[in-house]
Tab-separated table of C-alpha atoms and ligand atoms in Angstrom:
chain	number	residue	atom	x	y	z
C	1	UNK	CA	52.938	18.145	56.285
C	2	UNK	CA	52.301	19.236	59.658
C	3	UNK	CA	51.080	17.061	62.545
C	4	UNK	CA	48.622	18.730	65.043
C	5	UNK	CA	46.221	17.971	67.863
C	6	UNK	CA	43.254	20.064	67.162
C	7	UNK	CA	40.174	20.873	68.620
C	8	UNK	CA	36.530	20.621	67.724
C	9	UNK	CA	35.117	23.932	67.240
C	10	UNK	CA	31.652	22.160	65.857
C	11	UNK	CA	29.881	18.975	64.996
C	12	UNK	CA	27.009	19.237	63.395
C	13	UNK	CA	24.348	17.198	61.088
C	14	UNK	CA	23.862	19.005	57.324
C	15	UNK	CA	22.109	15.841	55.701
C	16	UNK	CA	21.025	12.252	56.351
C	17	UNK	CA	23.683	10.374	58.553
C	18	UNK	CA	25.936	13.560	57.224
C	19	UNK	CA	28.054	15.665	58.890
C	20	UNK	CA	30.317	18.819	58.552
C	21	UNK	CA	33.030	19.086	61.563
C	22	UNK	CA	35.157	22.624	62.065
C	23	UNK	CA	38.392	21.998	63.224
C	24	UNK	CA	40.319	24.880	64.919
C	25	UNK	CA	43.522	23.756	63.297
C	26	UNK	CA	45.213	27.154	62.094
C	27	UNK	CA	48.754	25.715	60.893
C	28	UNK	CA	47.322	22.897	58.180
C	29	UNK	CA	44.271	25.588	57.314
C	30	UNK	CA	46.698	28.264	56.392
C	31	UNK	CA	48.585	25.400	54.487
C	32	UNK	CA	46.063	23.450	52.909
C	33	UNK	CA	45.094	24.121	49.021
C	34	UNK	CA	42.104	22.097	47.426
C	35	UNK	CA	41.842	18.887	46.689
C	36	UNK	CA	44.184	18.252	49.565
C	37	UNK	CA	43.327	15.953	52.466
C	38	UNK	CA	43.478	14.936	55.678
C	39	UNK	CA	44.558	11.810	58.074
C	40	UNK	CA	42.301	12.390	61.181
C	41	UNK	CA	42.327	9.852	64.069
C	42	UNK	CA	39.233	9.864	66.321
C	43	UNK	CA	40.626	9.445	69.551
C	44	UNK	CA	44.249	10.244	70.978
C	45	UNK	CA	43.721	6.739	72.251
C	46	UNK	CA	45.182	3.798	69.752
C	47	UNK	CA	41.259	2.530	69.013
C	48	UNK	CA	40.360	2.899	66.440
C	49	UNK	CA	43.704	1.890	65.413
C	50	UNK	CA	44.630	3.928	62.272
C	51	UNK	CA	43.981	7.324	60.996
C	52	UNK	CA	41.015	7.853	58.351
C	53	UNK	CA	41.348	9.817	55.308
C	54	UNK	CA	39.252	12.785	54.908
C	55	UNK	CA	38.966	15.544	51.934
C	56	UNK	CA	39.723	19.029	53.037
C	57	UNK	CA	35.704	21.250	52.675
C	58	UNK	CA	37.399	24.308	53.314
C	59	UNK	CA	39.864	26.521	54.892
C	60	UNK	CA	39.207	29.991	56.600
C	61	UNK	CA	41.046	32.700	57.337
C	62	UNK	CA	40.219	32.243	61.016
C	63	UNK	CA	42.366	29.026	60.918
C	64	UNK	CA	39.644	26.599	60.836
C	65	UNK	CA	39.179	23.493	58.709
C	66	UNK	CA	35.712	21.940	57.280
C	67	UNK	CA	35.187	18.399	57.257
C	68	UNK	CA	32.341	16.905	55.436
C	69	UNK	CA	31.367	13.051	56.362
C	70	UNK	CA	29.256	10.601	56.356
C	71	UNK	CA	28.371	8.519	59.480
C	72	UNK	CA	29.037	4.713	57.596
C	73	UNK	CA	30.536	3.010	60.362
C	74	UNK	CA	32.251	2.294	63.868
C	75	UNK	CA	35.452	5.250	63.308
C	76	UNK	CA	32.737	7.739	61.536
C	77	UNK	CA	29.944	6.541	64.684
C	78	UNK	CA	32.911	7.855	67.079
C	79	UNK	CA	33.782	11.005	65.474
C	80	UNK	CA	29.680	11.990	65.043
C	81	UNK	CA	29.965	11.954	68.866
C	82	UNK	CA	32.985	14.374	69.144
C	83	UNK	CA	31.348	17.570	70.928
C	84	UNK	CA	32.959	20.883	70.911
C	85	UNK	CA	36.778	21.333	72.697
C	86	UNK	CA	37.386	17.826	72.021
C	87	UNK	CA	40.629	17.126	70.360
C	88	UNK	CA	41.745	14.981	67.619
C	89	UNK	CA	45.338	14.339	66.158
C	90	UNK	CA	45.194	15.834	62.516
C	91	UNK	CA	47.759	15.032	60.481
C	92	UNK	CA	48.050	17.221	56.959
C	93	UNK	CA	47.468	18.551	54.594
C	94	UNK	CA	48.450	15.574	52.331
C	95	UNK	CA	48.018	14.752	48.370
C	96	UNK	CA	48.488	17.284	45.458
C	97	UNK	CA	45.144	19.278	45.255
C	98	UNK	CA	43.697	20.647	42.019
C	99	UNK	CA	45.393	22.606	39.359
C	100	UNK	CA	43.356	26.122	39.611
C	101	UNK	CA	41.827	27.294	36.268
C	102	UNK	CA	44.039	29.602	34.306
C	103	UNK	CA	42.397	33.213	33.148
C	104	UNK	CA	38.812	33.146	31.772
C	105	UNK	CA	38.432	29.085	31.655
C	106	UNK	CA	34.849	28.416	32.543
C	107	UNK	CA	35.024	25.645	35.376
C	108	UNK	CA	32.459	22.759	35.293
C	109	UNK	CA	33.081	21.246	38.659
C	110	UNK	CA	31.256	17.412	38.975
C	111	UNK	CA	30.269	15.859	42.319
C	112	UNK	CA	28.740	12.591	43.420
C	113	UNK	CA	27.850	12.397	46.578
C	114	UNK	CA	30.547	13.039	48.985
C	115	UNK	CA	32.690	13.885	46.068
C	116	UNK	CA	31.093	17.535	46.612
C	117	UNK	CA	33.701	17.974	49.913
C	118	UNK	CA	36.680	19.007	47.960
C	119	UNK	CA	34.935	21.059	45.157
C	120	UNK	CA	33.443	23.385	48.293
C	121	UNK	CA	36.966	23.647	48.849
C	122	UNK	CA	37.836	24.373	44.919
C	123	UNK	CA	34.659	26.398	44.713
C	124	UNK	CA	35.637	28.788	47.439
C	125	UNK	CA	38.688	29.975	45.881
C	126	UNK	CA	37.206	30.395	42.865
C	127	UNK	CA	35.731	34.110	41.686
C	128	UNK	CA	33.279	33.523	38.658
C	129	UNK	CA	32.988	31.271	35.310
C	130	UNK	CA	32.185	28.265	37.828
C	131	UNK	CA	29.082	26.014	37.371
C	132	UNK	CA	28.242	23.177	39.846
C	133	UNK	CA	26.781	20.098	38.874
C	134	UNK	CA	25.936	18.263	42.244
C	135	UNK	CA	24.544	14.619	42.448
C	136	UNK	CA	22.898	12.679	45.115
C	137	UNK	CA	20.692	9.255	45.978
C	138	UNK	CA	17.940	11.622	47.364
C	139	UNK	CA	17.334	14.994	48.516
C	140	UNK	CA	17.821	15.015	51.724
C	141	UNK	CA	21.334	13.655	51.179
C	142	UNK	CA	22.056	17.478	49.800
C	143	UNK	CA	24.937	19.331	51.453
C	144	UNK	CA	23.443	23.011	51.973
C	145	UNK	CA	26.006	24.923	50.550
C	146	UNK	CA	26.063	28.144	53.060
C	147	UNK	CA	27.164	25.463	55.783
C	148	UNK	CA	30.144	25.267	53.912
C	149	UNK	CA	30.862	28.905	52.946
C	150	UNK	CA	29.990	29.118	49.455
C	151	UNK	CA	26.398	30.570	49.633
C	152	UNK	CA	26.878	32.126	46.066
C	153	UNK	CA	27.179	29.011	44.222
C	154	UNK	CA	23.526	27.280	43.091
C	155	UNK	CA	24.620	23.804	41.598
C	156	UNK	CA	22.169	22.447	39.274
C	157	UNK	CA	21.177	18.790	40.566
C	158	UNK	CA	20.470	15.415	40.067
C	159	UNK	CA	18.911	13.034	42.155
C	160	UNK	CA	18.221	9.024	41.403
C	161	UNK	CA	14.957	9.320	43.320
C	162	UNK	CA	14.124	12.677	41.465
C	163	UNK	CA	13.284	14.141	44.582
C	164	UNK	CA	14.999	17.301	43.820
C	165	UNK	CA	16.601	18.805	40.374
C	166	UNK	CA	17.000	16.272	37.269
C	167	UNK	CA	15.593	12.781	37.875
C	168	UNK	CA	18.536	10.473	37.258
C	169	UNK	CA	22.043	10.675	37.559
C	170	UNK	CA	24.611	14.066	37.497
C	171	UNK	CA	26.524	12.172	34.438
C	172	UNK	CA	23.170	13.270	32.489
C	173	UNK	CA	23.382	16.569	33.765
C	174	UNK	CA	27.079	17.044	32.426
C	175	UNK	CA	25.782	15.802	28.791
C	176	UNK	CA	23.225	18.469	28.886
C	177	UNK	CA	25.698	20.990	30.019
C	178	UNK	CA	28.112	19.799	27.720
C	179	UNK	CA	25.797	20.415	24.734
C	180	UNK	CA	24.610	23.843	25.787
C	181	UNK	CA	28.341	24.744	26.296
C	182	UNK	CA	29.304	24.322	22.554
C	183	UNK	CA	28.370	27.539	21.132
C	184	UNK	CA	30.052	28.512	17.807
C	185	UNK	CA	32.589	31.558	18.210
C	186	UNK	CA	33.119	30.444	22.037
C	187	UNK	CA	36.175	31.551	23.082
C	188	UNK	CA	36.702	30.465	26.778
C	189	UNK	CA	38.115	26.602	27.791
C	190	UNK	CA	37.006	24.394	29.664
C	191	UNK	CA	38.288	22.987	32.376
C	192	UNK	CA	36.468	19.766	34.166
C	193	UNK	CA	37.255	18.811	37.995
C	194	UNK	CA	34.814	15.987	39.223
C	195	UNK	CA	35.076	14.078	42.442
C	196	UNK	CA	32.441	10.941	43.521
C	197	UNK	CA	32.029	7.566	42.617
C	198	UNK	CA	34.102	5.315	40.170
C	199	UNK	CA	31.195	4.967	37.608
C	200	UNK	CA	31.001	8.818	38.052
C	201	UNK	CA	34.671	9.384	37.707
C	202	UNK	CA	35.223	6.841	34.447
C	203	UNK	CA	31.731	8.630	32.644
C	204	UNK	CA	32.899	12.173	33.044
C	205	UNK	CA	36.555	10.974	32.178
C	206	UNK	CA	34.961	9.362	28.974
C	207	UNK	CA	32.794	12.321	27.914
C	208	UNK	CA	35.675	14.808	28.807
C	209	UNK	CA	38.053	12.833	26.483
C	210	UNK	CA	35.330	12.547	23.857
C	211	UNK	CA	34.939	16.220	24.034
C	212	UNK	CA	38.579	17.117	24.169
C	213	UNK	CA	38.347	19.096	27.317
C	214	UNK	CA	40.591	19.157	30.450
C	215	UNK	CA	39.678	16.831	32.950
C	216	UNK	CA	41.178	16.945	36.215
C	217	UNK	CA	39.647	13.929	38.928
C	218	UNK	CA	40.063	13.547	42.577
C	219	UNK	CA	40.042	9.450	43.605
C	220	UNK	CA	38.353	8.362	46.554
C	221	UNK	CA	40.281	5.543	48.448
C	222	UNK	CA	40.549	3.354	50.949
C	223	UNK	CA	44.251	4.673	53.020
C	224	UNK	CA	45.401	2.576	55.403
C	225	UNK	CA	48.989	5.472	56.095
C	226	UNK	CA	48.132	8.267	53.874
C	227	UNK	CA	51.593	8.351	53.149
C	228	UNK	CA	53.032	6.505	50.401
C	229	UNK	CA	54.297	3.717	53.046
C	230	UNK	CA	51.626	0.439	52.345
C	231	UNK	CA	50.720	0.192	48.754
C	232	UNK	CA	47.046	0.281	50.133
C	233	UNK	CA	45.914	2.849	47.496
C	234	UNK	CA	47.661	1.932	44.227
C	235	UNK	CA	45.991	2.303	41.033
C	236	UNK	CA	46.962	1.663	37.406
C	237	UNK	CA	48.346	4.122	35.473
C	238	UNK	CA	48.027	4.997	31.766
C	239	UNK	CA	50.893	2.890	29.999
C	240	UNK	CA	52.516	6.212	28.548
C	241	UNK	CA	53.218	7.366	31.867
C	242	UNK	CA	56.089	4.304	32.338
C	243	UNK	CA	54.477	3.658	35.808
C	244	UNK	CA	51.940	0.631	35.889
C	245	UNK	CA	50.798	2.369	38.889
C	246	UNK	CA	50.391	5.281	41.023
C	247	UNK	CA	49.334	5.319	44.486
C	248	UNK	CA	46.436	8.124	45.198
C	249	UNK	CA	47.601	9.493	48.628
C	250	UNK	CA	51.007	10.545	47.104
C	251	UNK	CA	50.973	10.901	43.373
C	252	UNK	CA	46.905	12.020	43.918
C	253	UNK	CA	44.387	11.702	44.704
C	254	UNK	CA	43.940	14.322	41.832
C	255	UNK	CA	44.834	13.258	38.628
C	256	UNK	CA	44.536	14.155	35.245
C	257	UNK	CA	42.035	11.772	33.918
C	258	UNK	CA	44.299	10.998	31.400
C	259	UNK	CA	46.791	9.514	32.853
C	260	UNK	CA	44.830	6.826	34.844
C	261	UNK	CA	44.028	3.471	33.751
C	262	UNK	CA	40.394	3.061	34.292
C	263	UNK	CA	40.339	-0.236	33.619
C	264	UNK	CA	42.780	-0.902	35.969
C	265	UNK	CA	41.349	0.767	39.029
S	1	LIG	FE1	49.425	3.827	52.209
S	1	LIG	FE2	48.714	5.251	50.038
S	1	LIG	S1	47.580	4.894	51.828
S	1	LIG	S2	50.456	4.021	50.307
């Protein structure tokens, strides 16, 4: 975990009250691995007060760091209005990250939302077998994906407004993919990594236990320290693990679906 003051290469709007900030931060970009996050305070000065929690979009080689966000209040208001050479304390990267697929698996990557931020991240260091299932409330909530370096991948989507891609929700998507996937004599695995809202998470946890495939999720959460220090982020774990809970900045926030209990979160 490093601790750096970086500065604001760009600042930019991708979709409504979205944006994607490029942090020239080369010691936690060489470092960070997807899934990972970020604590990011918006001002050097101690208002506001604490650091905010923010997935990791990407990584380059140049040493710069992709941010995805939504503008959803005061903290996120403040950082919009960053411009470039400002600097902001970054502290990072934090949390576990994915597990990357082993040989041939076919990936089925599930976003909601934000949720897409860390599967750009997974996506990018990914060569083939990938297919992206991206979800949103409308279309022009859609992250363009060449913004965030992955101009290769062309997620099928889902919008509740049906404004662009399937009419309804990505969850419907999956069970469409899911039933195309099953081919007799199929050889490869499957392994599931889905990021977004909780009704999101707990369908695409159901569906991959009903199917019997993988299913790695990343939580979102509110994090008061990012660091295992305030209990802020605890959620209940799966009885078999011994632990009643975990807490998602330090034991996550990727988990094995498995092990969570999604009743208890
Ligand atoms: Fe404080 Fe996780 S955010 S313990």
């Amino acid at each position: 975990m490093i601790e750096q003051d970086c500065t604001v290469v760009s600042n930019d709007v991708v979709a409504a009250h979205t944006y994607l900030m490029i942090l020239d931060c080369p010691d936690i970009a060489s470092e960070a691995r997807p899934g990972q996050f970020i604590m990011l305070r918006v001002t050097s000065a101690a208002d506001p007060l604490l650091r905010r929690p923010f997935s990791i979009a990407g990584a380059t080689a140049a040493g710069h760091l992709l941010i995805l966000y939504r503008v959803v209040g005061r903290g996120t208001r403040m950082m919009s209005d960053l411009r470039p050479g400002k600097r902001a304390p970054v502290l990072g990267p934090l949390g576990n990250g994915f597990k990357l697929p082993r040989g041939n698996e076919i990936s089925l990557l599930v976003a909601g939302g934000m949720g897409i931020a860390p599967l750009c991240f997974l996506a990018s260091r990914m060569d083939s077998g990938l297919h992206l299932l991206a979800g949103y409330g409308s279309a022009d909530q859609m992250i363009p994906l060449e913004y965030v370096g992955i101009p290769h991948v062309h997620p099928l989507l889902a919008t509740e407004d049906g404004t662009v891609g399937h009419h309804g929700l990505v969850t419907d998507l999956l069970e469409i993919h899911a039933i195309n996937r099953t081919k007799p004599g199929e050889k490869r695995g499957t392994m599931m990594y889905a990021c977004g809202p909780l009704p999101m998470l707990k369908a695409v946890a159901d569906l991959a236990v009903k199917e019997g495939t993988p299913c790695q999720v990343s939580l979102e959460s509110v994090m008061a320290c990012g660091l295992g220090a305030c209990q802020g982020c605890a959620v209940g774990s799966a009885p078999e693990n011994g632990r009643k809970y975990v807490h998602v900045c330090q034991d996550g926030p990727v988990f094995n679906a498995k092990t969570l209990d999604w009743d208890g979160i």
